[in-house]
PDB file of C-alpha atoms and ligand atoms in Angstrom:
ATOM      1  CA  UNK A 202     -26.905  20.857   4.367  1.00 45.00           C
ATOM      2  CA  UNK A 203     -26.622  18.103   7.298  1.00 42.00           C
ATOM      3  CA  UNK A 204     -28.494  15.119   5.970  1.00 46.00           C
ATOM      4  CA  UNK A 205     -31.370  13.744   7.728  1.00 54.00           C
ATOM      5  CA  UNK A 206     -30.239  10.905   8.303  1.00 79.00           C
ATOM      6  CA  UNK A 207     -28.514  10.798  11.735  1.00 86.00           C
ATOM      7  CA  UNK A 208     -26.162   7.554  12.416  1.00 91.00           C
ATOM      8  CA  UNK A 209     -27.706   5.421  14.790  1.00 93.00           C
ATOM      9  CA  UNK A 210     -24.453   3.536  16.153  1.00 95.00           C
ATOM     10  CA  UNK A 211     -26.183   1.300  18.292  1.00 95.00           C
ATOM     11  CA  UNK A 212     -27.900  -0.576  15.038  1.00 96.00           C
ATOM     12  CA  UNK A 213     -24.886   0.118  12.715  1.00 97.00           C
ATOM     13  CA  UNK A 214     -22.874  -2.068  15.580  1.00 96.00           C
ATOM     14  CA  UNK A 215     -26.213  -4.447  15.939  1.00 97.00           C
ATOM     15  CA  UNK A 216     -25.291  -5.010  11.835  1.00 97.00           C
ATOM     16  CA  UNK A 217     -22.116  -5.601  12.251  1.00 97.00           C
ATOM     17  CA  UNK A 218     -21.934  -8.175  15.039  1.00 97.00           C
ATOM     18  CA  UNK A 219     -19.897 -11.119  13.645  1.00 96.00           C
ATOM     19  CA  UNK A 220     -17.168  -9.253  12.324  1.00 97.00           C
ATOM     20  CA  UNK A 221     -14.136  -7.482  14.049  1.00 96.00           C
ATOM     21  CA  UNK A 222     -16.123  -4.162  13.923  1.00 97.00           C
ATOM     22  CA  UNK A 223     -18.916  -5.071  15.946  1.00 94.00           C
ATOM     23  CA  UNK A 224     -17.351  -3.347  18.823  1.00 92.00           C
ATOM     24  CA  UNK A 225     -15.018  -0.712  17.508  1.00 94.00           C
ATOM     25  CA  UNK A 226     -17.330   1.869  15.946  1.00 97.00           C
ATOM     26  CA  UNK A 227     -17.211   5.776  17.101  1.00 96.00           C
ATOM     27  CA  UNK A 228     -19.062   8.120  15.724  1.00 96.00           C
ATOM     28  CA  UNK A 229     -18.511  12.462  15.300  1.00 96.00           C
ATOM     29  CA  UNK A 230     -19.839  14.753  14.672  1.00 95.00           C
ATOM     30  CA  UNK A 231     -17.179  16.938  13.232  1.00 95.00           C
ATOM     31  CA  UNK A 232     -12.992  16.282  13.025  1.00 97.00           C
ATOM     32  CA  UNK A 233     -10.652  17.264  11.026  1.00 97.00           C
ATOM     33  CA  UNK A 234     -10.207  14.376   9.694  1.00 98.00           C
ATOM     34  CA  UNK A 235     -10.956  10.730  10.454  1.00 98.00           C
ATOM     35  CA  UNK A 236      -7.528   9.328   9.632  1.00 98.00           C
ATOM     36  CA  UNK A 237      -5.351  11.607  11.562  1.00 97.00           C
ATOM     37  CA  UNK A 238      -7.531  10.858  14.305  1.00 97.00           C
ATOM     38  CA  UNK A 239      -7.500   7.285  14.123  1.00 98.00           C
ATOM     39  CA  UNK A 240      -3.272   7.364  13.657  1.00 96.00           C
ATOM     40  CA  UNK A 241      -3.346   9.198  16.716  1.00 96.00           C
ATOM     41  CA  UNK A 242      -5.594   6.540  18.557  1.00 97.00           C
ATOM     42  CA  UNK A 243      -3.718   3.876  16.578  1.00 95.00           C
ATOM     43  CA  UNK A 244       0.197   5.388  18.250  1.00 93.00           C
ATOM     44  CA  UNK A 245      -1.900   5.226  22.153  1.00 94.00           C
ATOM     45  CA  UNK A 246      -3.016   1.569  21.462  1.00 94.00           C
ATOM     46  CA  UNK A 247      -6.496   1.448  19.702  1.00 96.00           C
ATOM     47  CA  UNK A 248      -7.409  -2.254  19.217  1.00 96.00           C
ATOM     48  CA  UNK A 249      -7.734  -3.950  15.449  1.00 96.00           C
ATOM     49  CA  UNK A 250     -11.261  -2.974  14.102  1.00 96.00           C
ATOM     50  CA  UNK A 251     -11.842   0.523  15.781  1.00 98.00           C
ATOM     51  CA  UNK A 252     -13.344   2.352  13.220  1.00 98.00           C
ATOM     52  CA  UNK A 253     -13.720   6.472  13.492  1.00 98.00           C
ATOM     53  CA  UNK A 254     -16.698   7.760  10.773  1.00 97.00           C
ATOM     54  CA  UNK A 255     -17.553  11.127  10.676  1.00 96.00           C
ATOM     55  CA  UNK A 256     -20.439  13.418   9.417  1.00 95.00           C
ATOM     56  CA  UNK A 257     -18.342  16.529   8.405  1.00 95.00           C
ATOM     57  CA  UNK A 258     -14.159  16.957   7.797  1.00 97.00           C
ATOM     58  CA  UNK A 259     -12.902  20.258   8.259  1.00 96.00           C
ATOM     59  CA  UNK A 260      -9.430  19.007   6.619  1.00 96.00           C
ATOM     60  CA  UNK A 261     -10.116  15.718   5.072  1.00 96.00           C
ATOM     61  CA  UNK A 262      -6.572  14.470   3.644  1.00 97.00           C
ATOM     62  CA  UNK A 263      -6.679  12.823   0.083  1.00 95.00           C
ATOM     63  CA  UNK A 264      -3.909  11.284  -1.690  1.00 92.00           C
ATOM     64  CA  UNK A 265      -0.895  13.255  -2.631  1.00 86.00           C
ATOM     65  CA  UNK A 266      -1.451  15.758  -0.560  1.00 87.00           C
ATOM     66  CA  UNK A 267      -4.687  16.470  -1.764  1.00 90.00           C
ATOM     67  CA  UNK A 268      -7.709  17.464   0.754  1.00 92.00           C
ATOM     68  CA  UNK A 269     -10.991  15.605   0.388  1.00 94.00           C
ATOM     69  CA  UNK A 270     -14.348  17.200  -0.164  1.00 90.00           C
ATOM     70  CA  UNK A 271     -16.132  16.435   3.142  1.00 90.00           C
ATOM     71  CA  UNK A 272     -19.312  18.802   3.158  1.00 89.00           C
ATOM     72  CA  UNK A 273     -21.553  17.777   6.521  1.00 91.00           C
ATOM     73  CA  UNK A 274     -24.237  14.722   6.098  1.00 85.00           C
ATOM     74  CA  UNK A 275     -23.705  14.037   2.059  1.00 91.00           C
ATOM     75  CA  UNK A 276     -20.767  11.773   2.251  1.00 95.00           C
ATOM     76  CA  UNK A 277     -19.365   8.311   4.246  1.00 97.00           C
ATOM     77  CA  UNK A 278     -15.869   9.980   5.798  1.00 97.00           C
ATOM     78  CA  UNK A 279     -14.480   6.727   7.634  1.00 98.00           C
ATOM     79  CA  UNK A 280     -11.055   5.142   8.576  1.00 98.00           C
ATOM     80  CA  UNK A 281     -10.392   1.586   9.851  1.00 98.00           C
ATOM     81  CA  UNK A 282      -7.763   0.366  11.934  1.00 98.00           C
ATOM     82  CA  UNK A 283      -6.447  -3.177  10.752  1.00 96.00           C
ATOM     83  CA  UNK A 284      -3.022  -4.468  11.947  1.00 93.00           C
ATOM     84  CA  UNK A 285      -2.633  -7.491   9.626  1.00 89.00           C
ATOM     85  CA  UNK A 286       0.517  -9.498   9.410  1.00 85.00           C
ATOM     86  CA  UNK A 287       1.982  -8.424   6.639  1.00 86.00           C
ATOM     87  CA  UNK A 288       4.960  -7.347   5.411  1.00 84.00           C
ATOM     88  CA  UNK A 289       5.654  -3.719   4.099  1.00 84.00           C
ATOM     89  CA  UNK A 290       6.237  -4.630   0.677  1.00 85.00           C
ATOM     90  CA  UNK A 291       2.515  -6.193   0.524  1.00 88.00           C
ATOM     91  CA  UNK A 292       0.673  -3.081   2.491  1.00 91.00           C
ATOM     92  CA  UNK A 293      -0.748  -1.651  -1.315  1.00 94.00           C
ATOM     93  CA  UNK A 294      -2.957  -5.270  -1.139  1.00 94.00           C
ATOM     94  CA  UNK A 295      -4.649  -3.567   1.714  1.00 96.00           C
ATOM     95  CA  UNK A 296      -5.835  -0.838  -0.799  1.00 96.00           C
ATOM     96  CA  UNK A 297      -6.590  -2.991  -3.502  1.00 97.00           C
ATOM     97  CA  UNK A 298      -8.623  -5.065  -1.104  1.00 97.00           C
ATOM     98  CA  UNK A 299     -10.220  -2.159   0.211  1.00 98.00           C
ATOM     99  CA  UNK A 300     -11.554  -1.272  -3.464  1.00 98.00           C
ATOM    100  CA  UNK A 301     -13.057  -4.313  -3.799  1.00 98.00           C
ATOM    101  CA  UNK A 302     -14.661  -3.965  -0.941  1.00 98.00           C
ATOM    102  CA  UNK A 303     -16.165  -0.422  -1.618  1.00 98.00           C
ATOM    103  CA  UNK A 304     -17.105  -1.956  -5.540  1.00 98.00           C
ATOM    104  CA  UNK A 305     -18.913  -4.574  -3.678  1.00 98.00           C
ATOM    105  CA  UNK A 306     -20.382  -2.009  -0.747  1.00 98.00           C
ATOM    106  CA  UNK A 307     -21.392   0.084  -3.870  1.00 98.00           C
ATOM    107  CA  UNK A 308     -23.242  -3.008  -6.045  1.00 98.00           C
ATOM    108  CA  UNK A 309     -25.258  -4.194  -3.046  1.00 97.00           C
ATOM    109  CA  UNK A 310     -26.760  -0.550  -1.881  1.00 97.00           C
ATOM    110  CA  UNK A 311     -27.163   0.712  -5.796  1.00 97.00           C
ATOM    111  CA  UNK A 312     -26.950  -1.970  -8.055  1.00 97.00           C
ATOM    112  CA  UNK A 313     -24.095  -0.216 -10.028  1.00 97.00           C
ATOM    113  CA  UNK A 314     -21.124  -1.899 -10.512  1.00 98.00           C
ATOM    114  CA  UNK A 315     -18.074   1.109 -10.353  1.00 98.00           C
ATOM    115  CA  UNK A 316     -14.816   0.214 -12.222  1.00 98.00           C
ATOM    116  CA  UNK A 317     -11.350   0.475 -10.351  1.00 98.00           C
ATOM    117  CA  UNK A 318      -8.462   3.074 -11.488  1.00 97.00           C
ATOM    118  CA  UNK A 319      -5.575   0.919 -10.261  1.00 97.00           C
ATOM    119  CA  UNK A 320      -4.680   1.228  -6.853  1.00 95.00           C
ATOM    120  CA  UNK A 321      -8.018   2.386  -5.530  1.00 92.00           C
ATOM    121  CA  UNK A 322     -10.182   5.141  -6.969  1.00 96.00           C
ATOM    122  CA  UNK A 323     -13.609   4.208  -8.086  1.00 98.00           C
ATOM    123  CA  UNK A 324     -15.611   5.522 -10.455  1.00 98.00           C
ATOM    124  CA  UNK A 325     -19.016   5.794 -11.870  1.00 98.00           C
ATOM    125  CA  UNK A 326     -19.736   7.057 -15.726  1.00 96.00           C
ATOM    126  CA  UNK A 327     -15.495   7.900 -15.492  1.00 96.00           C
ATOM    127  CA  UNK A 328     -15.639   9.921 -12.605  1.00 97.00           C
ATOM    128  CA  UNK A 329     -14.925   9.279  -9.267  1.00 97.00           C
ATOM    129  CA  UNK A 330     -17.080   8.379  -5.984  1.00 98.00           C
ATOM    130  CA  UNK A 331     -14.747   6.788  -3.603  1.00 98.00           C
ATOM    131  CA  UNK A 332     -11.368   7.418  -2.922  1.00 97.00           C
ATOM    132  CA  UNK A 333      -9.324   5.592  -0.641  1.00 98.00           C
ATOM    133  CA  UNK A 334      -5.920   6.659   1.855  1.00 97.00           C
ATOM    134  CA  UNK A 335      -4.234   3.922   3.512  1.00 96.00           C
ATOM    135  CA  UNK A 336      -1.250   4.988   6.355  1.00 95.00           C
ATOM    136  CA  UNK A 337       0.742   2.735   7.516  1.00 91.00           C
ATOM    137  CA  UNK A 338       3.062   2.764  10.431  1.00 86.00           C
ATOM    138  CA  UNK A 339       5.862   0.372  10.816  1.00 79.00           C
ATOM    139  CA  UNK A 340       7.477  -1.975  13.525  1.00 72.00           C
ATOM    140  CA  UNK A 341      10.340  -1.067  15.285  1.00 68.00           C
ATOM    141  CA  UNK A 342      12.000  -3.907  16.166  1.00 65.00           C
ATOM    142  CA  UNK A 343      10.855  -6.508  13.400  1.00 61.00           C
ATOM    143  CA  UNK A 344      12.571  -5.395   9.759  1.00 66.00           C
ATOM    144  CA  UNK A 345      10.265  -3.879   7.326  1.00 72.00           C
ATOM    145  CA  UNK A 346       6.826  -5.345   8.871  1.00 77.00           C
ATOM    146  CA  UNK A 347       3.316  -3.863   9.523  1.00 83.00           C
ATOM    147  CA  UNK A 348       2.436  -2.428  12.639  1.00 88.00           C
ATOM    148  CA  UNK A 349      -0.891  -1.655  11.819  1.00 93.00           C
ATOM    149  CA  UNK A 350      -2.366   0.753   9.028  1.00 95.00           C
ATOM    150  CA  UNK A 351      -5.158   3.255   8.890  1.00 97.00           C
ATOM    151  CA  UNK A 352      -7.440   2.265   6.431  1.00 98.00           C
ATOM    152  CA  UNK A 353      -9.602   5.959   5.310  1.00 98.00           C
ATOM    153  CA  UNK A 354     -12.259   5.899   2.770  1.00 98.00           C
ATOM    154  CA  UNK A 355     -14.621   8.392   1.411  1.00 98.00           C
ATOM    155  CA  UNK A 356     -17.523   7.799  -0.368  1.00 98.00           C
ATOM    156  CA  UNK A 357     -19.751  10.586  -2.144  1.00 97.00           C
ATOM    157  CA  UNK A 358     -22.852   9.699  -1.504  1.00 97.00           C
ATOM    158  CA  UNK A 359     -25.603  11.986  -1.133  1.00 95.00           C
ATOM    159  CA  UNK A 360     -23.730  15.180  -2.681  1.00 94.00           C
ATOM    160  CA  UNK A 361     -25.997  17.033  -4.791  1.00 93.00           C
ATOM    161  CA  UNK A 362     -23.564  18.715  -6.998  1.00 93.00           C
ATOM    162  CA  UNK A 363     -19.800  19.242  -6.642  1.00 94.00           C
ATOM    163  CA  UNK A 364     -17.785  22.728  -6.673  1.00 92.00           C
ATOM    164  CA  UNK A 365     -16.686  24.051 -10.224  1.00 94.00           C
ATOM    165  CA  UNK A 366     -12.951  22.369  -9.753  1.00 92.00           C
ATOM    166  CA  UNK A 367     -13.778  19.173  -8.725  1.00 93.00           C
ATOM    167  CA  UNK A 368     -17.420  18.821 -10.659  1.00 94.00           C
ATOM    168  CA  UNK A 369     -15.575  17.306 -14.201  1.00 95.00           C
ATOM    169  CA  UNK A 370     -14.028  14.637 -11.915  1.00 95.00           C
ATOM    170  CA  UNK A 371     -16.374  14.042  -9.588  1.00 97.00           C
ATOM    171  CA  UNK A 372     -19.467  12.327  -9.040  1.00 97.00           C
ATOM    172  CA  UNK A 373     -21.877  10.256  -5.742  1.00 97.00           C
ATOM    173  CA  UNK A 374     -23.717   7.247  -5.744  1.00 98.00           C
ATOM    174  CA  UNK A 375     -26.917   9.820  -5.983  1.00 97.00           C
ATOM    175  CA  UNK A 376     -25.952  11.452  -9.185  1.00 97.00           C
ATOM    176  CA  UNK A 377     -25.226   8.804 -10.928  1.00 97.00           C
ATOM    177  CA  UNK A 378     -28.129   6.712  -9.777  1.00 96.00           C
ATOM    178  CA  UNK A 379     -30.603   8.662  -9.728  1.00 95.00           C
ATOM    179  CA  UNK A 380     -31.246   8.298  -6.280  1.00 93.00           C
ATOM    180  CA  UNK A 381     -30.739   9.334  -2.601  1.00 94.00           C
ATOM    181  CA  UNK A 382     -29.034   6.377  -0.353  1.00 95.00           C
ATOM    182  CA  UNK A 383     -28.737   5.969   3.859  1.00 95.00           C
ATOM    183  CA  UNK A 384     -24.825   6.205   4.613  1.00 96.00           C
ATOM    184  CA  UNK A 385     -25.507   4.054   7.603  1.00 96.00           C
ATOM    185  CA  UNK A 386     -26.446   0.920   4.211  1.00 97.00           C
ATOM    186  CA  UNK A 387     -23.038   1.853   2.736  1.00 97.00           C
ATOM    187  CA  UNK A 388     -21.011   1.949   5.859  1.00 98.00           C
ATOM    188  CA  UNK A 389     -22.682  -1.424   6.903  1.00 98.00           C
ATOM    189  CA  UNK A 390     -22.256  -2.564   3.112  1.00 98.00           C
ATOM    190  CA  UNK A 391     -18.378  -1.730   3.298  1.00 98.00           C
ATOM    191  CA  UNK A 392     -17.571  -2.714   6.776  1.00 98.00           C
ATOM    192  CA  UNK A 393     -18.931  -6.504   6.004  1.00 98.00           C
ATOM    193  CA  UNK A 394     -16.990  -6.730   2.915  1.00 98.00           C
ATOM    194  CA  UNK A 395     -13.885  -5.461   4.013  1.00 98.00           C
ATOM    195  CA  UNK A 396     -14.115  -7.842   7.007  1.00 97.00           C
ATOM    196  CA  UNK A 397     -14.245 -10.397   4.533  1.00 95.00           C
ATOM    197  CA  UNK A 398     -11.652  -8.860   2.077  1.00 95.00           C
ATOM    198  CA  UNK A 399      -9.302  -8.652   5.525  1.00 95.00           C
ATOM    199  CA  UNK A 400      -9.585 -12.234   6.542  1.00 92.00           C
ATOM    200  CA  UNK A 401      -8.714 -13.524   3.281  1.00 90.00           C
ATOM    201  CA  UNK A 402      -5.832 -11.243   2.988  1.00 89.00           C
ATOM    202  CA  UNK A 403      -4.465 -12.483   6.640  1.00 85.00           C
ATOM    203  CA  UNK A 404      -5.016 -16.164   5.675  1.00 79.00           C
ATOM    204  CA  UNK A 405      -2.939 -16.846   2.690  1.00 63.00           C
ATOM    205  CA  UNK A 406      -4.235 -20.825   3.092  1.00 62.00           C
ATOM    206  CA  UNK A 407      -8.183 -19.327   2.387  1.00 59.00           C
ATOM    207  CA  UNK A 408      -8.432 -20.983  -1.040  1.00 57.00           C
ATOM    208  CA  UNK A 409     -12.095 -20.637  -1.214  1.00 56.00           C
ATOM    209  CA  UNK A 410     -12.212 -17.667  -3.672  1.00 60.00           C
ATOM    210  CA  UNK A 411      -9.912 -16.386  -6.329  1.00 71.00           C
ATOM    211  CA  UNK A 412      -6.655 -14.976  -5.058  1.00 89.00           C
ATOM    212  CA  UNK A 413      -6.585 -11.233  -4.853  1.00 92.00           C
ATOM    213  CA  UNK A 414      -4.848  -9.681  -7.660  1.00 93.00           C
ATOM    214  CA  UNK A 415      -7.065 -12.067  -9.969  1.00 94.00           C
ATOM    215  CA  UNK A 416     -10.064 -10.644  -8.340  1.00 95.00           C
ATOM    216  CA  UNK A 417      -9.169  -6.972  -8.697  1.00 96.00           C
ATOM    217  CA  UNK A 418      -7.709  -7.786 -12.286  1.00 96.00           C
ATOM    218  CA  UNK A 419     -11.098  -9.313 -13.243  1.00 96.00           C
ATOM    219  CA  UNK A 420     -13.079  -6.077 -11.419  1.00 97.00           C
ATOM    220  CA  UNK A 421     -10.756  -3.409 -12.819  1.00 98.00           C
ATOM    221  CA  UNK A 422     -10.871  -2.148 -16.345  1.00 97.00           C
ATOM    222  CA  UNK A 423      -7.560  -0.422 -15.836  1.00 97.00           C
ATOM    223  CA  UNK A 424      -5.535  -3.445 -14.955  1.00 97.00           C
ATOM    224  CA  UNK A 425      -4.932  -4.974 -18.662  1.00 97.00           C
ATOM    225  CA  UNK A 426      -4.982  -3.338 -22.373  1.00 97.00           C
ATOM    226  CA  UNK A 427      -5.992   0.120 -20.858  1.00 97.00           C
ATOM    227  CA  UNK A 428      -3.722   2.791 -22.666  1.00 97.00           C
ATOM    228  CA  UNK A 429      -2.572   5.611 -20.395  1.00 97.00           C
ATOM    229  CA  UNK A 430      -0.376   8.014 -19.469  1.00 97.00           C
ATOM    230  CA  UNK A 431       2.052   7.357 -16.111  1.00 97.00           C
ATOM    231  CA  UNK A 432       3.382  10.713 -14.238  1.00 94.00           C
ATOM    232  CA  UNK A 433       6.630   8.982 -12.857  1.00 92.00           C
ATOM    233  CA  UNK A 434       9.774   8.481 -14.395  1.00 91.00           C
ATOM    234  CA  UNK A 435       9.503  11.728 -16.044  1.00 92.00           C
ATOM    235  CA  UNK A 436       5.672  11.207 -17.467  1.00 94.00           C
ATOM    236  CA  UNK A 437       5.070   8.121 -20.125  1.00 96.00           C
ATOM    237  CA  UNK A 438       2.587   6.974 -22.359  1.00 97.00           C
ATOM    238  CA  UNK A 439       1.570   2.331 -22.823  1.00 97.00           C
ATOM    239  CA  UNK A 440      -0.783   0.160 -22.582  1.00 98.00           C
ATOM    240  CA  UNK A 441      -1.359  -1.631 -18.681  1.00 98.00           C
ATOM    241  CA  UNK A 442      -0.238  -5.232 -18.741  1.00 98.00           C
ATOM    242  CA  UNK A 443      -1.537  -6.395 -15.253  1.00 96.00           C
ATOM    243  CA  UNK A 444      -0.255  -6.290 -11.566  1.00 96.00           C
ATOM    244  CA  UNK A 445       3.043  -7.889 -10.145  1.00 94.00           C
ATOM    245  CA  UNK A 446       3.083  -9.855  -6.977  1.00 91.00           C
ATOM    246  CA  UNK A 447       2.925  -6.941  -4.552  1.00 92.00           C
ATOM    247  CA  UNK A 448       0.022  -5.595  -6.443  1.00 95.00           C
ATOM    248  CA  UNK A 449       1.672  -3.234  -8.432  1.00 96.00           C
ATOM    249  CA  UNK A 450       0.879  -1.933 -11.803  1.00 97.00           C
ATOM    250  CA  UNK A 451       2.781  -2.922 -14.962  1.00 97.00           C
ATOM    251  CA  UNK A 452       3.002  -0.823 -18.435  1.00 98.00           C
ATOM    252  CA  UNK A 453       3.900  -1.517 -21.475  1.00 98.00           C
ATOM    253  CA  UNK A 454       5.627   1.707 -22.717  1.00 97.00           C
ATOM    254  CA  UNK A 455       5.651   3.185 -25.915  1.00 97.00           C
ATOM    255  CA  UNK A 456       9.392   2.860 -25.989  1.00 95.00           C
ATOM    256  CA  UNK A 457       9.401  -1.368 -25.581  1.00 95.00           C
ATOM    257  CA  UNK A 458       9.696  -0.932 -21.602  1.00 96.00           C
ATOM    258  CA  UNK A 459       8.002  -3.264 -19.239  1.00 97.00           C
ATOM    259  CA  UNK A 460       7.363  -0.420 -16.510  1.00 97.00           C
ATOM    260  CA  UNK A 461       5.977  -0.792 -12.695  1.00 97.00           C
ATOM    261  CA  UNK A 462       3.954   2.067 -11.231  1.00 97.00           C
ATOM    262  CA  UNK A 463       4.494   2.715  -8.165  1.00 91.00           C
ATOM    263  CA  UNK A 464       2.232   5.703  -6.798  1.00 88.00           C
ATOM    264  CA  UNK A 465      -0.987   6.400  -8.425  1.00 81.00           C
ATOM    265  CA  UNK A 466      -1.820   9.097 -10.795  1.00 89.00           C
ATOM    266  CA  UNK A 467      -2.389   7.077 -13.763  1.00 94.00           C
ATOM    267  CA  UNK A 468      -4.633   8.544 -16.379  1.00 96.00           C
ATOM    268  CA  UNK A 469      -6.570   7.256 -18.833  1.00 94.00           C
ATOM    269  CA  UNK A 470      -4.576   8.252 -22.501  1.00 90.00           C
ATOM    270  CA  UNK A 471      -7.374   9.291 -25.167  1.00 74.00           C
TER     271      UNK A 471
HETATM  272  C1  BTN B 127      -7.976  10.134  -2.389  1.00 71.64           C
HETATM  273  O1  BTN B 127      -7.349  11.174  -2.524  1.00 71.64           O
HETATM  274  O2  BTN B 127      -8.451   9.550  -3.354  1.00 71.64           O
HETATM  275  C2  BTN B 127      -8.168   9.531  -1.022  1.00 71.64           C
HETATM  276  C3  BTN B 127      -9.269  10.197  -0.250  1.00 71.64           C
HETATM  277  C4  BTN B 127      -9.527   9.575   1.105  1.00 71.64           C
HETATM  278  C5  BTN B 127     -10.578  10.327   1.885  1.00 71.64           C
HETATM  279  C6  BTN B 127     -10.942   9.650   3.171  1.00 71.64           C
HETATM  280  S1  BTN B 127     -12.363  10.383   3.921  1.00 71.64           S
HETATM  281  C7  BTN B 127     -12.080   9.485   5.385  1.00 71.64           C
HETATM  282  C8  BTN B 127     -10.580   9.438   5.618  1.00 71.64           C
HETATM  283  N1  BTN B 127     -10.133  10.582   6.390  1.00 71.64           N
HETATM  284  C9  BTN B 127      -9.368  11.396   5.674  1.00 71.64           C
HETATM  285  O3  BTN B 127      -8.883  12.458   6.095  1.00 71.64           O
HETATM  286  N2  BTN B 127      -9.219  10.915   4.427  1.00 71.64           N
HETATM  287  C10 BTN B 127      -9.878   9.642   4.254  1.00 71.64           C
END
């Protein structure tokens, strides 16, 4: 069911004047989905801050290869085009930044505060309402640096119910609070943060707030003393001791092993 609420881009850009989105935003319809068609844009040339959103993906992409549930009007299907100056080895910050800007998006439009499963799935009452895909593509002629990356995030929002093999995992913002939200709020919500989130992550003198990692480690439940179970390095079971310098997650294994994660898939070990 298309939502009733239509995106009027004109206001949405009217919101967002003031940050490097005020001018970027393009709205559809339908697509297939709105990362490949911002990577696309991104390889002709698109400018830092275009933004694609989208009512409806026929082939949203999720992480691993996974597709992501993108049923017309009910959900916020967006990617972002950011080309910050960073180097390759720091591009999962961009994700972790871009979950605290959803958690943030999420606690001014509902009030609900949605832990973090390290890198960037959030979830409400354990299951999950945003997921997040960053691409990258890489310089050519300067080693190992960003050239820009595609920033795509979906949020359930509106969905009513989910289909019988994603309903245990899933859940929106509507389900779990009880009630129905505007996408256009959340989109406005998570543009402004991640603006924010951005700019500190480009200006490594911005001292005002709490670095990064201590920020996600402080909004995340999974960062430290969270046993799980780790599908890399043959599948293992610890306890999660906190994030390295690049952002990545480190276990303490059952066997005495200080481990790093280094793709997501971590689990929650009852
Ligand atoms: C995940 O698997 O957790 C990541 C899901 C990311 C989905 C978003 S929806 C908007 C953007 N376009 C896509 O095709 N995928 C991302």
């Amino acid at each position: 069911m298309v939502s009733a609420e239509e995106f009027n881009v004109a206001e949405i850009r009217a919101a967002l004047i003031g940050t490097r989105f005020a001018r970027g935003l393009q709205h559809f319809a339908s697509v297939d989905s709105t990362n490949a068609r911002l990577l696309e844009a991104a390889a002709s040339g698109a400018p830092e801050g275009t933004v694609f959103v989208a009512d409806e993906q026929t082939s949203g992409r999720g992480r691993g290869g996974h597709t992501w549930h993108s049923t017309p009007g009910d959900g916020l299907y967006v990617s972002i085009l950011t080309k910050p100056a960073l180097p390759l080895r720091d591009a999962l910050l961009i994700s972790l930044a871009t979950g605290l800007a959803a958690q943030r998006a999420i606690r001014e439009c509902t009030g609900l505060t949605a832990d973090i499963r390290w890198p960037n799935d959030l979830l409400l009452d354990g299951k999950k309402c945003v997921g997040i895909l960053v691409e990258t593509a890489l310089e050519r002629d300067q080693n190992a640096a960003l050239r820009y990356a595609v920033i795509g995030v979906g949020i359930n929002i509106n969905h009513p119910s989910f289909p019988e093999e994603i309903a245990p995992l899933a859940t929106s913002l509507r389900l779990a609070s009880g009630k129905p939200l505007q996408r256009s709020s959340l989109l406005i919500a998570l543009l402004r943060a991640l603006d924010h989130e951005l700019m500190l992550l480009e200006d490594v003198s911005a001292p005002r707030e709490k670095d990064l990692l201590t920020r996600f480690a402080e909004a995340s439940t999974w960062a430290r003393g969270k046993r799980v179970k780790v599908p890399e390095q043959g599948g293992y079971t610890g306890v999660t001791a906190g994030l390295n310098e690049h952002g990545f997650l480190l276990v303490a294994s059952d066997d005495g092993v200080l481990r790093t994660v280094l793709s997501g898939g971590v689990r929650e070990r009852e």
